[in-house]
XYZ file of C-alpha atoms in Angstrom:
568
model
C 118.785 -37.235 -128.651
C 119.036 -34.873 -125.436
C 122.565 -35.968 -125.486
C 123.457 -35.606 -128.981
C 121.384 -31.619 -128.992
C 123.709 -31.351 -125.604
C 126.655 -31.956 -127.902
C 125.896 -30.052 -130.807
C 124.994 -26.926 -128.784
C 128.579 -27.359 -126.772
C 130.014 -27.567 -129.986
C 128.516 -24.682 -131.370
C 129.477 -22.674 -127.765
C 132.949 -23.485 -128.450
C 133.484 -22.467 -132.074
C 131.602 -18.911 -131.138
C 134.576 -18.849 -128.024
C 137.033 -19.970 -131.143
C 136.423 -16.708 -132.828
C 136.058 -14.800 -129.759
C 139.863 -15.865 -129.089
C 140.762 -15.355 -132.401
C 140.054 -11.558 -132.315
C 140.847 -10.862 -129.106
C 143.826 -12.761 -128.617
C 145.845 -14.144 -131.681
C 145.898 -10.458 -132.803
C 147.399 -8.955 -129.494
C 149.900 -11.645 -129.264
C 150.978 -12.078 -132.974
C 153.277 -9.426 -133.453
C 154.633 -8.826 -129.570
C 155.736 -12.418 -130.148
C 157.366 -12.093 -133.078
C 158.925 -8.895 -132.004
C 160.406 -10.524 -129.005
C 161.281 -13.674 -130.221
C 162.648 -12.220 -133.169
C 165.395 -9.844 -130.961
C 166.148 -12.072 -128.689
C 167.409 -14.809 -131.118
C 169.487 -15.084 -134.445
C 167.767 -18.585 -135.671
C 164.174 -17.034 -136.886
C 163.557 -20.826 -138.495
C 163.395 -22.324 -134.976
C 161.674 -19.164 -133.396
C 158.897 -18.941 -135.972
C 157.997 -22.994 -135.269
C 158.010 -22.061 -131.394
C 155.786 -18.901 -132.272
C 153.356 -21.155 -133.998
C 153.231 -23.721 -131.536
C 152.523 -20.670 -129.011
C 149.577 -19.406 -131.482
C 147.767 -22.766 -131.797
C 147.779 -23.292 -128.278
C 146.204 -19.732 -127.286
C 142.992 -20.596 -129.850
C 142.811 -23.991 -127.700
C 139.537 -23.766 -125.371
C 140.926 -27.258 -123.990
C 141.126 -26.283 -120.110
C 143.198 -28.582 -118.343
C 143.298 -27.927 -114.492
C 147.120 -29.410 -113.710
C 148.518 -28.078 -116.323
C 147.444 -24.742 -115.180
C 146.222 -23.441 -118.352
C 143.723 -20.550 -118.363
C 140.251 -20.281 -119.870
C 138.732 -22.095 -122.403
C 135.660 -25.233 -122.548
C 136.348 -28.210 -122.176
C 136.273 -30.762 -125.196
C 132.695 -32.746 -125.336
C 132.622 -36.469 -124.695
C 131.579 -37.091 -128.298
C 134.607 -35.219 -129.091
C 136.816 -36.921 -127.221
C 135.558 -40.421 -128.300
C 135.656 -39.453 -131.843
C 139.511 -39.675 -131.949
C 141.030 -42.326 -133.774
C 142.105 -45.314 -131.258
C 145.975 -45.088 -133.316
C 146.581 -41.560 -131.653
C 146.087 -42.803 -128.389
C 148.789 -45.179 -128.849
C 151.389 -42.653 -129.521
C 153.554 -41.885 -127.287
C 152.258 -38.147 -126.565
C 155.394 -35.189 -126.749
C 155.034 -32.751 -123.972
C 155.639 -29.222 -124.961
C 155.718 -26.124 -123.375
C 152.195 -25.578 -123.098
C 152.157 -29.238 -120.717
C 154.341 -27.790 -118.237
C 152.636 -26.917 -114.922
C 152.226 -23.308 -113.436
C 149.638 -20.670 -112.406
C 146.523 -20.583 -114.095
C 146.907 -18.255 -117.489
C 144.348 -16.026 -119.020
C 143.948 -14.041 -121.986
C 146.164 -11.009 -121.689
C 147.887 -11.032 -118.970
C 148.925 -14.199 -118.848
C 149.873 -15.584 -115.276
C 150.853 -11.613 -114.127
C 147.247 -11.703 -112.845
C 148.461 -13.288 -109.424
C 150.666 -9.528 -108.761
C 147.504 -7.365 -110.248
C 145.492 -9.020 -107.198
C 147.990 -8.643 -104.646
C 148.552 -12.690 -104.026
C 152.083 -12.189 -104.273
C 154.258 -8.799 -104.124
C 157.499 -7.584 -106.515
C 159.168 -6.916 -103.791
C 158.690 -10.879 -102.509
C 159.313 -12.664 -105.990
C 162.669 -14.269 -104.696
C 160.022 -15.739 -101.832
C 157.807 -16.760 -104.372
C 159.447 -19.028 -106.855
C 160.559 -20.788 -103.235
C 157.001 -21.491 -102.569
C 156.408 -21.929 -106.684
C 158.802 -25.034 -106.760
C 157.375 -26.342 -103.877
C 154.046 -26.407 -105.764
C 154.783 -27.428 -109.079
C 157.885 -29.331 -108.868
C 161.441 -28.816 -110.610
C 159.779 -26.736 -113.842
C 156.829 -24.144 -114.141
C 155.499 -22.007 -117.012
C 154.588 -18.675 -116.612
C 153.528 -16.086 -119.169
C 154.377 -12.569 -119.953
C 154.493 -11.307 -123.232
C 155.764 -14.658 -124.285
C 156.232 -17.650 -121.965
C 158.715 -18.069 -119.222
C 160.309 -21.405 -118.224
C 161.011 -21.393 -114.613
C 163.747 -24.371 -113.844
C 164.579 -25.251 -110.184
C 165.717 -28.655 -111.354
C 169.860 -28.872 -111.160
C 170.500 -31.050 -113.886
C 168.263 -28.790 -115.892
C 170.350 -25.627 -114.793
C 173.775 -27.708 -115.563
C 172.120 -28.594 -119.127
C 170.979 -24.535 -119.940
C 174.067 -22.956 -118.434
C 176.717 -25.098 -120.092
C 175.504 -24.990 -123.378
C 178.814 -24.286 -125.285
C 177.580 -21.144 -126.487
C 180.025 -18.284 -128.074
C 177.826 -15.745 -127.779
C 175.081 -16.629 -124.967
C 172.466 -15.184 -125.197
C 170.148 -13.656 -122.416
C 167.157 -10.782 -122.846
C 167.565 -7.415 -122.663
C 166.860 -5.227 -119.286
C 163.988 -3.728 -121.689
C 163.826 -0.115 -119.361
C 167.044 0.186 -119.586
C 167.080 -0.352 -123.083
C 164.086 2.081 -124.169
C 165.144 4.595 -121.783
C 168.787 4.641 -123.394
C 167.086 4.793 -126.902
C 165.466 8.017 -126.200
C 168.979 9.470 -125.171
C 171.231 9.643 -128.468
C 173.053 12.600 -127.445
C 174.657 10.292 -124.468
C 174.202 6.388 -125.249
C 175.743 4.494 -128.693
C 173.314 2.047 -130.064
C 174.325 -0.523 -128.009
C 175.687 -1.083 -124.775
C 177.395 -3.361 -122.499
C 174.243 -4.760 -120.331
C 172.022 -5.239 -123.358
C 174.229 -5.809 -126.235
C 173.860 -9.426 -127.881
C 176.130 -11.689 -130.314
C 179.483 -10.074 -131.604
C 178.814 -6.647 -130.477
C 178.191 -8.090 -126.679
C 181.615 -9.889 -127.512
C 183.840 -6.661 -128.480
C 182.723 -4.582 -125.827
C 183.091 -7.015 -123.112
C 186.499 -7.915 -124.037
C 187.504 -3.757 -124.629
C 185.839 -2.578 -121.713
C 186.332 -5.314 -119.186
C 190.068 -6.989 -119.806
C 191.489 -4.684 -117.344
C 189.210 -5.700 -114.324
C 189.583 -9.280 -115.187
C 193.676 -9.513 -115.639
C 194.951 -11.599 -112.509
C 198.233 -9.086 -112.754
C 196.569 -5.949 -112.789
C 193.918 -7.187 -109.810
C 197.266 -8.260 -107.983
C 199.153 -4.686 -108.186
C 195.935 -3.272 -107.444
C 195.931 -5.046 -103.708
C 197.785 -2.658 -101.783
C 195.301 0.076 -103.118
C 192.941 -1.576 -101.152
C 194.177 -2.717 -98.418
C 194.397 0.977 -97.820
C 191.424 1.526 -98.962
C 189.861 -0.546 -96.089
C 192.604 0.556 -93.410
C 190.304 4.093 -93.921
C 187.071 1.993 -93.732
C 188.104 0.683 -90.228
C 188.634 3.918 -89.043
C 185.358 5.510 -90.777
C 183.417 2.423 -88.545
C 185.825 3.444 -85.462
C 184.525 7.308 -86.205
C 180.710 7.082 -86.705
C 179.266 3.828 -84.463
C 177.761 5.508 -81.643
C 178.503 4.882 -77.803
C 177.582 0.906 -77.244
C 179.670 1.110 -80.971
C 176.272 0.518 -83.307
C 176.451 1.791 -86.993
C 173.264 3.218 -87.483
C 172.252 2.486 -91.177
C 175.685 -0.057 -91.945
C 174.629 0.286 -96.182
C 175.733 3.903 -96.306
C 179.157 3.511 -95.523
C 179.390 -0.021 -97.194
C 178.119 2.255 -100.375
C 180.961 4.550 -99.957
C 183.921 2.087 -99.613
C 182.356 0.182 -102.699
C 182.764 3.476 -104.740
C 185.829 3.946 -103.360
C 187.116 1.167 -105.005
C 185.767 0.618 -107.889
C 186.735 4.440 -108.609
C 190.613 3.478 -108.153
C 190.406 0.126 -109.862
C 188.665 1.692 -112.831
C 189.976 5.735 -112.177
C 193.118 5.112 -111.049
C 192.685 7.704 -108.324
C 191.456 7.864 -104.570
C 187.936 10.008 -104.181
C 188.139 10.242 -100.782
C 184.701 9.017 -99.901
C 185.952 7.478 -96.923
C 186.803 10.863 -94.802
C 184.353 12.293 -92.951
C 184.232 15.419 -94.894
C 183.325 13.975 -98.062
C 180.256 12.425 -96.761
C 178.797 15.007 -98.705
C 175.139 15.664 -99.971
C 176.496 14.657 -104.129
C 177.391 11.101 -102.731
C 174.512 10.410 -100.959
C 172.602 11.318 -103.674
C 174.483 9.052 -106.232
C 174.025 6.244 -103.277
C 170.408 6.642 -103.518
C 170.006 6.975 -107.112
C 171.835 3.835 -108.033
C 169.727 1.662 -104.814
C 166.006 2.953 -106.482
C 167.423 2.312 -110.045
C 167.722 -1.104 -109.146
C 164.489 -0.932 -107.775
C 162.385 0.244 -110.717
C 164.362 -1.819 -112.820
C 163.009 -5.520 -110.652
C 159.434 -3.195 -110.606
C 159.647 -3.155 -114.790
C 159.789 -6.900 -115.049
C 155.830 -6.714 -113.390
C 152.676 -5.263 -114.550
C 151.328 -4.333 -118.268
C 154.125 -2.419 -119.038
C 152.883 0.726 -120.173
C 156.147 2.681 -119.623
C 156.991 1.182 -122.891
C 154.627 3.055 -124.549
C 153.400 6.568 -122.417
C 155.719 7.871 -119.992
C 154.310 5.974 -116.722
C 155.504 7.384 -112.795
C 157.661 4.313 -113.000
C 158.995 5.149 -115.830
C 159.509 9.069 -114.802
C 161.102 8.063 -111.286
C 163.835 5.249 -113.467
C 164.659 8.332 -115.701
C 165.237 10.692 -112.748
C 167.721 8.312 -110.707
C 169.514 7.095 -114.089
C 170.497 11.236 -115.024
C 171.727 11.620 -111.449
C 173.877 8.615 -111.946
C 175.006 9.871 -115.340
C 175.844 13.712 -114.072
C 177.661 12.892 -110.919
C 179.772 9.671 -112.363
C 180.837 11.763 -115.434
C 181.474 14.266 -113.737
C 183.843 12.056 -111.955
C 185.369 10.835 -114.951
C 185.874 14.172 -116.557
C 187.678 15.294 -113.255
C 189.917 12.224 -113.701
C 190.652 13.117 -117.484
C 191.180 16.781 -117.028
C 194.138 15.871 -113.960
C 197.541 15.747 -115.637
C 198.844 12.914 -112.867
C 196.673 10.270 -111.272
C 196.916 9.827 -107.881
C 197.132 5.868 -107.572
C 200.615 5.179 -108.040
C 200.539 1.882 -109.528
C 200.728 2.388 -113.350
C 199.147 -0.716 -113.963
C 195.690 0.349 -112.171
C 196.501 3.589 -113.942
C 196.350 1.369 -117.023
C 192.833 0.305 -116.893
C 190.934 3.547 -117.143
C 193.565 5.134 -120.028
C 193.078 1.940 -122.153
C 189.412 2.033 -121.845
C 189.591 5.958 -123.303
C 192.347 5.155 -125.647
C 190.437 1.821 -126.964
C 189.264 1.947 -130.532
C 186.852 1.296 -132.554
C 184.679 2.097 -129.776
C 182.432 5.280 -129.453
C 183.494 7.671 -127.089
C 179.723 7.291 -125.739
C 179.825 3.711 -125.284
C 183.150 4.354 -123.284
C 181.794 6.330 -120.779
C 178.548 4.600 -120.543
C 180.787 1.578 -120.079
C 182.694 2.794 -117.533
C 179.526 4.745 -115.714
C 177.727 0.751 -115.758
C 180.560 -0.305 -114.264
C 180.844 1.502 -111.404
C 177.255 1.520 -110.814
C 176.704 -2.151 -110.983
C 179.710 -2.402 -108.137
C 178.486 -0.276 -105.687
C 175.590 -1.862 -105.059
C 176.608 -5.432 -105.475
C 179.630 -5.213 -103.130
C 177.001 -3.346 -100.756
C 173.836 -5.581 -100.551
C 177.210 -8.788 -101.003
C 179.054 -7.460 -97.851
C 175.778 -7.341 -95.775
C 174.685 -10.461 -96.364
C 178.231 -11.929 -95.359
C 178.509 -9.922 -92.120
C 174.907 -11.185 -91.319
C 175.871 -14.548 -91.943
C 179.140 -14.213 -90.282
C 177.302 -12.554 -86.607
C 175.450 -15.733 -86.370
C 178.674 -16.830 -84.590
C 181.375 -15.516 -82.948
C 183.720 -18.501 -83.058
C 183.614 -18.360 -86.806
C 185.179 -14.291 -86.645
C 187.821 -15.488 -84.389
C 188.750 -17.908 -87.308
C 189.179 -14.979 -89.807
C 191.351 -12.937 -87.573
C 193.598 -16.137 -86.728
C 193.773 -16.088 -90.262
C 195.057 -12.835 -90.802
C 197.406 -12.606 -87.426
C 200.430 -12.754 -89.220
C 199.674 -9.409 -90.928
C 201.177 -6.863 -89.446
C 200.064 -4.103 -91.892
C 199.129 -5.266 -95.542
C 198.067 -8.230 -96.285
C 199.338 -9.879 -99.201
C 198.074 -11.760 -102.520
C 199.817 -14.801 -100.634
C 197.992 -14.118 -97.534
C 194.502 -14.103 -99.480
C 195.145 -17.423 -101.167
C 196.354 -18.898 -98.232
C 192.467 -17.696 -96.421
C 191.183 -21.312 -97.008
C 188.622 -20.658 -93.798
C 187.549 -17.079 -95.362
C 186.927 -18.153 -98.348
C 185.192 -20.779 -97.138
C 182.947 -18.119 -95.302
C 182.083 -16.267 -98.464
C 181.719 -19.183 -100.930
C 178.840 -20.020 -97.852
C 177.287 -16.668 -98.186
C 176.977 -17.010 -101.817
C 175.087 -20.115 -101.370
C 172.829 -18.851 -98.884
C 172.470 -15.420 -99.166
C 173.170 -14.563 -103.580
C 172.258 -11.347 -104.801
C 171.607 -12.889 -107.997
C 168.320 -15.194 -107.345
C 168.349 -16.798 -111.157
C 170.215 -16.228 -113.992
C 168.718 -16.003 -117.434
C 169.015 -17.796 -120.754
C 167.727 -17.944 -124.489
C 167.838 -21.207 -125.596
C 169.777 -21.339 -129.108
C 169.044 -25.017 -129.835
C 165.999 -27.694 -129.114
C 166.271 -28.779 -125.460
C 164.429 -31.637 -123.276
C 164.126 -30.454 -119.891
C 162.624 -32.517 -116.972
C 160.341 -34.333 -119.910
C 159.056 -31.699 -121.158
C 160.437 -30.972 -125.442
C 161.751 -26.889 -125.599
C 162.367 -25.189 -128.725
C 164.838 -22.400 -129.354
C 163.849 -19.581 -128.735
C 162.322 -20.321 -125.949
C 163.218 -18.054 -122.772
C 164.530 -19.796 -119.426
C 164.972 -18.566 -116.025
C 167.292 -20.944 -113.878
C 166.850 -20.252 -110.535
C 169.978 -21.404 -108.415
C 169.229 -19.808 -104.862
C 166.039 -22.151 -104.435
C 168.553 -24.949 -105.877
C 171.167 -23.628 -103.262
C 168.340 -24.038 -100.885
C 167.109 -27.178 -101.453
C 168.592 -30.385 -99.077
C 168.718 -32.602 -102.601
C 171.670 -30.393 -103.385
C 172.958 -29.559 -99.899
C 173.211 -31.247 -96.230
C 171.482 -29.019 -93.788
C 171.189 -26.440 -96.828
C 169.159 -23.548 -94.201
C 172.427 -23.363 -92.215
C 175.601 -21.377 -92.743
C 178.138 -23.819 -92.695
C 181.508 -22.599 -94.168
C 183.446 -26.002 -93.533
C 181.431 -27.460 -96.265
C 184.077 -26.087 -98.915
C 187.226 -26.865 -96.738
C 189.093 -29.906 -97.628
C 190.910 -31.919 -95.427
C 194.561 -31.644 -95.211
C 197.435 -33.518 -93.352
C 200.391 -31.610 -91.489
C 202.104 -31.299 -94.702
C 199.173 -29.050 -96.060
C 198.663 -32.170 -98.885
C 194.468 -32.515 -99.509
C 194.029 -36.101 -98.332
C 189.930 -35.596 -98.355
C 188.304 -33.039 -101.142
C 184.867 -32.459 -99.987
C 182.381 -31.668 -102.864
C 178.692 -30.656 -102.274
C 176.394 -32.367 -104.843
C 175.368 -28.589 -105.862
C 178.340 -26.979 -105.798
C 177.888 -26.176 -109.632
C 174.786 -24.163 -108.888
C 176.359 -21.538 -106.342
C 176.430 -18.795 -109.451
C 176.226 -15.220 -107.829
C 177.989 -14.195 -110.837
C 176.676 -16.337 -113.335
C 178.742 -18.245 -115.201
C 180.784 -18.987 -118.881
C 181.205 -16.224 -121.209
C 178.252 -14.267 -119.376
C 179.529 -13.788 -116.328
C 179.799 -10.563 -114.401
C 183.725 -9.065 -115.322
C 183.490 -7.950 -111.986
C 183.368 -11.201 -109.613
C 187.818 -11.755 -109.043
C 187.615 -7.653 -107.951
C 184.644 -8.334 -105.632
C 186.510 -11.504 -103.866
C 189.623 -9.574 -103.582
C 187.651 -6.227 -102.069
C 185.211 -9.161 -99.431
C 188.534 -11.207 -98.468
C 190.643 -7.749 -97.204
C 187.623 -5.724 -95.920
C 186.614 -8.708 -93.731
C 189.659 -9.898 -92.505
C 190.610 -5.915 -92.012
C 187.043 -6.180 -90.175
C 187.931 -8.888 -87.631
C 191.089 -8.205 -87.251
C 189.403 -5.390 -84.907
C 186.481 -6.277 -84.226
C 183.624 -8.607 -83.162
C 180.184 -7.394 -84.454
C 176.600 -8.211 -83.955
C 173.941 -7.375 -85.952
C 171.182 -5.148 -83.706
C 168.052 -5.578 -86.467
C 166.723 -8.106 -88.127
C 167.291 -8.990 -91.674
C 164.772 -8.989 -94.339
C 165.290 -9.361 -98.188
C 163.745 -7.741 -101.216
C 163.714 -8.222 -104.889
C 164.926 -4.860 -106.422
C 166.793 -6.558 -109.404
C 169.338 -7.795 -107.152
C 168.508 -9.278 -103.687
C 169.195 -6.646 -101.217
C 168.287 -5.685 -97.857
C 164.929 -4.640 -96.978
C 165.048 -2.337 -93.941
C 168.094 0.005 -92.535
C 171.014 -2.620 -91.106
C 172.464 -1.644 -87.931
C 175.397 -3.325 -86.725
C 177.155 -3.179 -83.089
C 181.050 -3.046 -83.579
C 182.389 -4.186 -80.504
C 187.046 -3.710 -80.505
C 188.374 -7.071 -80.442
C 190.419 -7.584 -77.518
């Protein structure tokens, strides 16, 4: 009888903690969910079955300590015997609720573990390493809706090769909210948030130009220019025993330098020493903490959504100097009657984005202003890495410049697809060192991944730089080793052995499909010439350590400094 009054009063514990949960949870989480399910995906029958199944399993008090699910009693014994014995002969369908992650609770989900300092924002990229490593090749987290983490390569292959027209990925929400509250400069949609067909017709108006191969190819003497000043900028500011102080300033100002005469059609000028002036710096700094508050937004109970938070204030602040100074750039370029580039096909780009229509002239110059902000810092934070990964050896820079001998002044679109060994070098980098950690996904259909049943709807994170990582995908996969990609060819330059890593499908800096960044053929072009300009003259060594942070991207922590030393 003690047994059976044990019961009852367990029972009776649990259905008062039923309606507890009911109030204080089911409430909360009803209409967030639906609002985010509903705008991230077009199939609302499919997202209001996975919104259910989300529901039911937050008024579950059934605690199970693997699966990592939070709170909650456990079921009595009585309970549990009381099932019928057919049940437990069916073959049990694992959900998302089965697969394994930090403990949740009500609320805040599994966001708890950055509230009490256990791991940092800045560190995330460090913690998913050390997440896989606990929980295997999938892991749940939960936000305002729940998070599948996949580390698993044939899971990635399955989620990012999904022949999707439109993929679909969620929205960079700050970005999105602050835009929203500034009609008088932003359309209704925009490039980095836009979903479906509108995604679709302003990718292909405002992005053809930087993706034609012709135009990218009549743009290479531009830059090999371009980086002719950059050597002579190093040659100019390294100090006596030839160390560049803080190497990410002037890597900002030859990124901006390009990208403003790819998408322009004119030089700025950014690489003489007199316009290292106060406006660019400025920009430079703006665009780097954007990118920081933007990786800070994806943490924390997200109040900026609702009251104007210090994050929020300091993201609005960097955002309208990147708005003033690049259009006041572009209006320079529109008031000049002749552009200074004199290829008409770069011209090309920037007066076809202007002349496009059935765009808004709003969404034109946001367009081109994301642009240009999204390529200073990626070639920045993507040219450090390589140089770090490159002063691990000196044998390897000789390569490069035996590469390049031949050129006498510019090199050619022949001589860059003839750079097997640099190529080599950077398709290395991207492995090791990405500045994209994970790339995300909405699933648009029913998916099993690594067992476990996912409906669409459901919001994936595939995260290829632990894959790149990982020795089941690559031999020796901690070292830089760019003869990896090379394949073996006889004196005849005929492939008689094509080497292929078993995760070569997962090195994705720029994503991949219909999704992926417009921008990647213009940074290979701009890393081939500006290192083989590079070590052409010189040997380098990098004189501080190199630490990593999570600011959106993956970019450096502290102030590089690199020792340029002439080649001899």
């Amino acid at each position: 009888m003690d047994c059976i009054g044990s019961d009852i009063e367990m029972m009776d514990i649990s259905s008062t903690y039923d309606r507890t949960m009911s109030v204080t949870i089911v409430l909360f989480y009803t209409f967030v969910t639906l609002f985010m399910f509903l705008s991230y995906n077009p199939k609302p029958k499919k997202i209001i079955e996975s919104i259910r199944s989300f529901l039911l399993h937050l008024l579950q008090h059934n605690s199970e300590e693997g699966g990592g699910s939070g709170g909650g009693l456990p079921a009595s014994p009585s309970a549990r015997n009381a099932q019928p014995d057919s049940d437990e002969c069916l073959p049990k369908v694992k959900s998302i609720w089965d697969i394994p992650g930090p403990r949740r609770l009500p609320l805040i989900g599994t966001k708890w573990r950055y509230f009490l300092g256990r791991q940092r924002y800045a560190k995330v990229h460090e913690t998913f390493m050390q997440m896989h490593r606990r929980y295997g090749p999938i892991m749940l987290d939960v936000d305002t809706v729940p998070i599948v983490n996949l580390f698993d390569r044939a899971d990635m292959e399955k989620v990012l090769k999904y022949p999707s027209r439109y993929p679909f990925r969620p929205p960079t929400e700050i970005i999105e909210v602050y835009r929203s509250s500034r009609p008088d400069r932003f359309g209704v949609t925009n490039l980095i948030n836009a979903q479906g067909e509108k995604w679709h017709e302003l990718r292909m108006k405002l992005t053809t130009g930087i993706t034609s191969r012709r135009i990218l190819q009549s743009f290479i003497p531009s830059v090999n220019e371009i980086c002719d000043d950059f050597v002579e900028l190093i040659r100019h500011q390294r100090t006596e025993d030839g160390t560049i102080r803080n190497f990410q300033d002037i890597a900002n100002s030859v990124g901006l330098e390009i990208i403003c005469c790819l998408v322009l059609g004119r030089r700025m000028g950014y690489l003489t020493t007199n316009r290292q002036n106060a406006k660019f710096m400025r920009l430079a700094e703006a665009v780097k903490d954007s990118f920081v508050y933007i990786g800070e937004s994806y943490y924390g109970f997200k109040l900026w959504k609702y009251v104007p938070t210090q994050l929020y204030r300091n993201f609005v602040r960097s955002e309208e100097i990147i708005y003033d100074t690049i259009a006041e750039i572009v209006y320079e370029a529109l008031e000049e009657e002749q552009l200074n580039c004199p290829d008409n096909d770069v011209k090309h780009i920037f007066i076809s984005i202007l002349q496009t229509e059935g765009l808004d002239t709003k969404e034109k110059i946001s367009g081109i202003i994301d642009l240009i902000t999204s390529a200073i810092e990626t070639l920045s934070n993507t040219l450090s890495f390589l140089l770090h990964n490159l002063s691990q050896s000196v044998q390897h820079q000789r390569e490069i410049a035996q590469e390049f001998n031949h050129c006498v002044q510019n090199i050619t679109n022949d001589d860059l697809v003839n750079a097997r060994f640099t190529k080599a070098c950077i398709q290395e980098s991207y492995r090791l060192s990405p500045t994209t950690p994970c790339l995300a996904r909405i699933l648009e259909e029913d998916f099993q991944l690594s067992g476990y049943h996912l409906q669409a709807g459901t919001l994936v994170l595939c995260h290829t730089r632990v894959a790149c990582q990982s020795e089941d995908n690559f031999h020796n996969a901690d070292r830089f080793l760019p003869d990896r990609w090379l394949e073996q060819r006889d004196e005849n330059h005929n492939v008689i052995n094509k080497r292929q890593e078993p995760g070569a499908s997962v090195v994705l800096p720029f994503g991949i499909g219909r999704r992926m960044c417009p921008g990647q053929k213009v940074i290979d072009i701009e890393l081939t010439l500006l290192v083989a300009k590079i070590f052409q003259n010189f040997e380098i060594e990098y004189r501080s350590p190199l630490d990593t942070q999570f600011q959106f991207l993956l970019a450096p922590r502290t102030p590089i400094e690199i020792r340029f030393r002439d080649r001899t």
